[in-house]
PDB file of C-alpha atoms in Angstrom:
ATOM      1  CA  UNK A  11     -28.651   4.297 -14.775  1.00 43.00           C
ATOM      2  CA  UNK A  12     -28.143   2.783 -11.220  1.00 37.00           C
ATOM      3  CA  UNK A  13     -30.974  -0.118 -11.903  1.00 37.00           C
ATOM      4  CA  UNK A  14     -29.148  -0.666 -14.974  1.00 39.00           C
ATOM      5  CA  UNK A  15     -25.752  -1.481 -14.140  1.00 34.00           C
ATOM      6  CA  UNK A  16     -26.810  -3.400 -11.470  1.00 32.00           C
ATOM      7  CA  UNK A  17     -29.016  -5.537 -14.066  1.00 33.00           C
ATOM      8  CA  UNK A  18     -25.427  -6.159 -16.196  1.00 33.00           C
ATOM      9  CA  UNK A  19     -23.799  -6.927 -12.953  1.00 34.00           C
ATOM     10  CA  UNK A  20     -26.511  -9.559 -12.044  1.00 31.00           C
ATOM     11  CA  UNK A  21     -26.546 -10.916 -15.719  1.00 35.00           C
ATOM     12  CA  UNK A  22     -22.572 -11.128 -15.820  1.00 32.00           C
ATOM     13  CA  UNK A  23     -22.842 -13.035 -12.580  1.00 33.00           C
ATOM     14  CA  UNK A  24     -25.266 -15.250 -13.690  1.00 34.00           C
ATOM     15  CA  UNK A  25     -23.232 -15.856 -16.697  1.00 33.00           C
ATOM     16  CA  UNK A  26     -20.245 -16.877 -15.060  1.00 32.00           C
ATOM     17  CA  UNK A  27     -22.176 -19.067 -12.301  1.00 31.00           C
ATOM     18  CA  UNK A  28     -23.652 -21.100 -15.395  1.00 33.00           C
ATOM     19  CA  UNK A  29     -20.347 -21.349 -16.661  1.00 39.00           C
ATOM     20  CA  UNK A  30     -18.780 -22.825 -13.454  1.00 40.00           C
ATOM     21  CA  UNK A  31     -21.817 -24.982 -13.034  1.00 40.00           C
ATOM     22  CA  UNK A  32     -21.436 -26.360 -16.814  1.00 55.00           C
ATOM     23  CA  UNK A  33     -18.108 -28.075 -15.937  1.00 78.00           C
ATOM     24  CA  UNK A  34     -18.680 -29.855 -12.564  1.00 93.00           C
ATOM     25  CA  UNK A  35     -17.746 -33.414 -14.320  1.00 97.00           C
ATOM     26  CA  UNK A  36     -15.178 -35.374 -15.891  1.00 97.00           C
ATOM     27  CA  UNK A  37     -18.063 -35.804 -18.970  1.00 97.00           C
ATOM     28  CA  UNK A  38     -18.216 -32.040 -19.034  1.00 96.00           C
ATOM     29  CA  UNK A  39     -14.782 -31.156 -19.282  1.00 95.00           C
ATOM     30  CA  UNK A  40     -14.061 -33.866 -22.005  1.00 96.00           C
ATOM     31  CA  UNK A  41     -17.612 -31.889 -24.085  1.00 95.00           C
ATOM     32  CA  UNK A  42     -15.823 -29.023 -23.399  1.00 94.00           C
ATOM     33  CA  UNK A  43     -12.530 -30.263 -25.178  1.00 95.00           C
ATOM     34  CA  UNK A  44     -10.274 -30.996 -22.163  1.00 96.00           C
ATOM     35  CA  UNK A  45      -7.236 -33.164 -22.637  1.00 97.00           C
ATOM     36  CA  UNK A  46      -5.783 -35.359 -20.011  1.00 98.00           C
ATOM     37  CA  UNK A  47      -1.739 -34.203 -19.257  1.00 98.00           C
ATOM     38  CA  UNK A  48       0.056 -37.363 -20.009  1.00 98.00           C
ATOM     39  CA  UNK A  49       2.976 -38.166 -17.538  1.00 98.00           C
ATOM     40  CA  UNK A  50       5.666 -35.945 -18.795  1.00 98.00           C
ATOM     41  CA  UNK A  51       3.153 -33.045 -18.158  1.00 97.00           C
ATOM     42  CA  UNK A  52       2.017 -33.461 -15.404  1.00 98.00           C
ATOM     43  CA  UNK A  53       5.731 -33.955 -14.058  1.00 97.00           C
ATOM     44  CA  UNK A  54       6.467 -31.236 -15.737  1.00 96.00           C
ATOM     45  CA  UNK A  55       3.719 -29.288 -14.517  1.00 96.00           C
ATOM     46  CA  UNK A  56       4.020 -30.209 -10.798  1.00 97.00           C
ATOM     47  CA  UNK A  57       8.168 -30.104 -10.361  1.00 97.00           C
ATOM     48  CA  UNK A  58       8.294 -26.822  -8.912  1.00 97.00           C
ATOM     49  CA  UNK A  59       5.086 -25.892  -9.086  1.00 97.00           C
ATOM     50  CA  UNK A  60       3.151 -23.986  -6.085  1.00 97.00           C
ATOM     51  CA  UNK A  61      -0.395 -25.431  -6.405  1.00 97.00           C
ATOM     52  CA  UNK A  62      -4.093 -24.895  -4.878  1.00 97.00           C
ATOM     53  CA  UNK A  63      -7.395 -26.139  -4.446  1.00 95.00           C
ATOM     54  CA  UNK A  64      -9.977 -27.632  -3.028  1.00 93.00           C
ATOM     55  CA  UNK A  65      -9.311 -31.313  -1.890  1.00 91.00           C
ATOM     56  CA  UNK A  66     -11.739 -34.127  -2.455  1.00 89.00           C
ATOM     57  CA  UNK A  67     -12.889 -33.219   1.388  1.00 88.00           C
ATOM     58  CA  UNK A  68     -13.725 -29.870   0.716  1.00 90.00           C
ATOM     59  CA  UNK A  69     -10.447 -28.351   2.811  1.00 93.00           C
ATOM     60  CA  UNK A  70      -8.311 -25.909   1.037  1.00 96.00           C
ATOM     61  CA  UNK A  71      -5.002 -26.913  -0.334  1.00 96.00           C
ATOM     62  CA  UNK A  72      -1.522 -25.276  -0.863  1.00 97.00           C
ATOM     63  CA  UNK A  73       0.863 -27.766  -1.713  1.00 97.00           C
ATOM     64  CA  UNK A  74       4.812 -27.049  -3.282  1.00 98.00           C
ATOM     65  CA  UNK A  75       5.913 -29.771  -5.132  1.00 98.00           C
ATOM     66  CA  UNK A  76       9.423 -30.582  -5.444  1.00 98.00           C
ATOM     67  CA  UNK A  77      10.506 -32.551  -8.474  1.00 97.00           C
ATOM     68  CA  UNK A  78      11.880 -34.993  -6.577  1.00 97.00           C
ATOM     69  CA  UNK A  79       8.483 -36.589  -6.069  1.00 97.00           C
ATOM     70  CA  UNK A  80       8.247 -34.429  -2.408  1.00 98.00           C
ATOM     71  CA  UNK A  81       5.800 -32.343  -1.911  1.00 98.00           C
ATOM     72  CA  UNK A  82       5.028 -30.121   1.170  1.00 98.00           C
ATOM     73  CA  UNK A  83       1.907 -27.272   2.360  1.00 98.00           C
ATOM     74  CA  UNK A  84      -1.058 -26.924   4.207  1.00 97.00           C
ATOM     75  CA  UNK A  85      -4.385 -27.627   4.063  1.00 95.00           C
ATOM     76  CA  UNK A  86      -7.734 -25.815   5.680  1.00 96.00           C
ATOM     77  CA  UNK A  87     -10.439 -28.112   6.588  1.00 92.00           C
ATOM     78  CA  UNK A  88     -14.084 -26.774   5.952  1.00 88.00           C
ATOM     79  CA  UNK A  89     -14.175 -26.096  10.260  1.00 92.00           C
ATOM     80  CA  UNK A  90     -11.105 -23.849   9.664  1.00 93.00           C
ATOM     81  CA  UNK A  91      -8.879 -26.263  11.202  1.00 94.00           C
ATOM     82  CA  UNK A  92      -5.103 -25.675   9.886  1.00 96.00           C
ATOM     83  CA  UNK A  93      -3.231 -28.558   9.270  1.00 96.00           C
ATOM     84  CA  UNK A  94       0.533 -29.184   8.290  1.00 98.00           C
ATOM     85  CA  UNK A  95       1.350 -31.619   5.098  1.00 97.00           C
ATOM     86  CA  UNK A  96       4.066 -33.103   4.008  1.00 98.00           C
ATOM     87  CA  UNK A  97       4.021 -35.947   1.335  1.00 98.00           C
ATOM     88  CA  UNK A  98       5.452 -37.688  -1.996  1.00 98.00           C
ATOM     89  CA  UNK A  99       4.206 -38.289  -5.092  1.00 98.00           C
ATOM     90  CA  UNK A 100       4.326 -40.062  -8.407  1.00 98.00           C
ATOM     91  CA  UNK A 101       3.177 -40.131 -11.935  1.00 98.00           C
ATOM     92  CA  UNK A 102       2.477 -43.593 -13.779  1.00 98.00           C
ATOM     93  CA  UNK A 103       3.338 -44.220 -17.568  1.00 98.00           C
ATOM     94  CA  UNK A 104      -0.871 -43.752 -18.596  1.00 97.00           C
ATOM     95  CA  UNK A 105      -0.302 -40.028 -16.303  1.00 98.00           C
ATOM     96  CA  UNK A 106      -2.201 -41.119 -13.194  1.00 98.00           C
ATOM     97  CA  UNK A 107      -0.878 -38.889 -10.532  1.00 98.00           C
ATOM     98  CA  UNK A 108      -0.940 -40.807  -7.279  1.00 98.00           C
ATOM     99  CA  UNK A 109       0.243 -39.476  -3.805  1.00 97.00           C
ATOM    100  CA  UNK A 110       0.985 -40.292  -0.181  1.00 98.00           C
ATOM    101  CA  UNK A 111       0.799 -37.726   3.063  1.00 97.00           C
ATOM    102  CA  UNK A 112       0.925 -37.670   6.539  1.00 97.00           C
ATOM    103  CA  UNK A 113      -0.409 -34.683   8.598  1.00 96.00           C
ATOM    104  CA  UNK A 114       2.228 -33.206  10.482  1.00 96.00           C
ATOM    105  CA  UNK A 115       0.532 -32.116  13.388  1.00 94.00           C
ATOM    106  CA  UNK A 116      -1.131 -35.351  14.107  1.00 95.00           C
ATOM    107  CA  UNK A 117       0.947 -37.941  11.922  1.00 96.00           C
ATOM    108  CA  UNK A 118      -2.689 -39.345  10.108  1.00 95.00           C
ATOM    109  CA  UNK A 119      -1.487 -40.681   6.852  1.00 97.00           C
ATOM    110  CA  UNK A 120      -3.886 -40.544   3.129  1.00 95.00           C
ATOM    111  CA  UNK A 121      -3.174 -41.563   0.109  1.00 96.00           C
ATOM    112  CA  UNK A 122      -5.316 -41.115  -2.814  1.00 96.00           C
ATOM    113  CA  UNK A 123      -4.570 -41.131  -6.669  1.00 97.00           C
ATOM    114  CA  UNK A 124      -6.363 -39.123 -10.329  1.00 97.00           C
ATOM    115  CA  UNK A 125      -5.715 -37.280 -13.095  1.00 98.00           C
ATOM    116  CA  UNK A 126      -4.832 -33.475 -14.473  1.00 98.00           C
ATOM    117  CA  UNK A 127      -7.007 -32.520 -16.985  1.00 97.00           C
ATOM    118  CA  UNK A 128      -6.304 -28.917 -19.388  1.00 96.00           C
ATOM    119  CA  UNK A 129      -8.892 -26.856 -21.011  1.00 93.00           C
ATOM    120  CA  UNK A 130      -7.122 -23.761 -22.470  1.00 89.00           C
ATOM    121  CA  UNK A 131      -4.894 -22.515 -19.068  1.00 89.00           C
ATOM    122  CA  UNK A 132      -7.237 -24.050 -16.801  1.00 93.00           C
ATOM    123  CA  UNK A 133      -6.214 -27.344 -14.873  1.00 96.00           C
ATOM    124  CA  UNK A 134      -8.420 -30.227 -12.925  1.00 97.00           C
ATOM    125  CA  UNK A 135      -7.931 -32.892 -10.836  1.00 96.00           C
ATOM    126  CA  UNK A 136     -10.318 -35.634 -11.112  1.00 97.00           C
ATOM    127  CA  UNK A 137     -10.473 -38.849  -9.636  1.00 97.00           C
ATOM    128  CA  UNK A 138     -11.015 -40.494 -12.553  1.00 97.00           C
ATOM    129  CA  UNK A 139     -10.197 -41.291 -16.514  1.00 97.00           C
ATOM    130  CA  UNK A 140     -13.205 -43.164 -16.924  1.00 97.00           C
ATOM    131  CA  UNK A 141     -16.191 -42.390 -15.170  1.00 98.00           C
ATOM    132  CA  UNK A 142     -17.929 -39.313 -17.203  1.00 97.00           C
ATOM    133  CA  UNK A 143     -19.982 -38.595 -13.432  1.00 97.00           C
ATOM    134  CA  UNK A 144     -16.011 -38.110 -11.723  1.00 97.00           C
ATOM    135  CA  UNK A 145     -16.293 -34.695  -9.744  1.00 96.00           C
ATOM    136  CA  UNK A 146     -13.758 -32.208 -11.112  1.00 96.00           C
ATOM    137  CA  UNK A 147     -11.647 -30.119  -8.885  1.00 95.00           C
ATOM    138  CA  UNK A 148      -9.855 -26.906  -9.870  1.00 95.00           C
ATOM    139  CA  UNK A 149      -6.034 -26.531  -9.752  1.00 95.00           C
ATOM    140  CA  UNK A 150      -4.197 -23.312  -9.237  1.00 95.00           C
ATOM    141  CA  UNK A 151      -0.608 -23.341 -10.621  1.00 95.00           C
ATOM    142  CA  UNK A 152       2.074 -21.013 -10.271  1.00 95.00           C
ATOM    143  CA  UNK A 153       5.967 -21.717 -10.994  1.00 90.00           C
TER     144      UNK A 153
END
């Protein structure tokens, strides 16, 4: 009984590592019938919105966004490093989400623009709107 639960564990986890792995694109999520949020969604979706992730660097993000184009968090680089952020953004008419930051404990400054994407309740940022290879990154959202 033991050997077999433990065999429906392992093929459950398998299953859901396959699934991960099968969206890890901006070609993948469009197969899997993702739609792009145009700009009055993704406004509406950030204003207010507590969000997380992984960053394009690999650091964990936790970002509240104001809807007055503010936004404010932390991030966690991949050494552990904490680091203070505080930052605006902006959506363009075609819904490319672009945004500027400075890190508060050293004033370095990024920019850096992409896209949301929806499948279902599930949101991603990708860099991208055109190239099918973009790397997608995961969005948590909670208002």
């Amino acid at each position: 009984m033991r050997h077999g639960l433990l065999a429906a564990g392992l093929i459950l986890l398998g299953l859901a590592s396959t699934a991960a792995l099968a969206q890890s694109s901006l070609g993948d999520l469009l197969d899997g019938g993702a739609k792009k949020l145009s700009k009055d969604a993704v406004k509406g979706t950030l204003g207010g919105a507590h969000v997380s992730g992984k960053s394009v660097t690999g650091a964990d993000t936790e970002y509240d966004y104001k809807p007055d184009g503010y936004f404010s968090g932390n991030l966690m680089a991949a050494d552990g490093t904490r680091f203070g952020v505080v930052g605006t953004w902006t959506v363009d008419e075609g819904g490319k989400l672009c945004g500027e930051w400075t890190l508060t404990q050293n004033s370095k400054r990024f920019s850096g623009c992409g896209f949301l994407y929806a499948i279902g309740d599930r949101l991603y940022y990708v860099e991208s709107d055109s190239d099918k290879s973009a790397k997608i990154y995961n969005r948590v959202i909670k208002k």
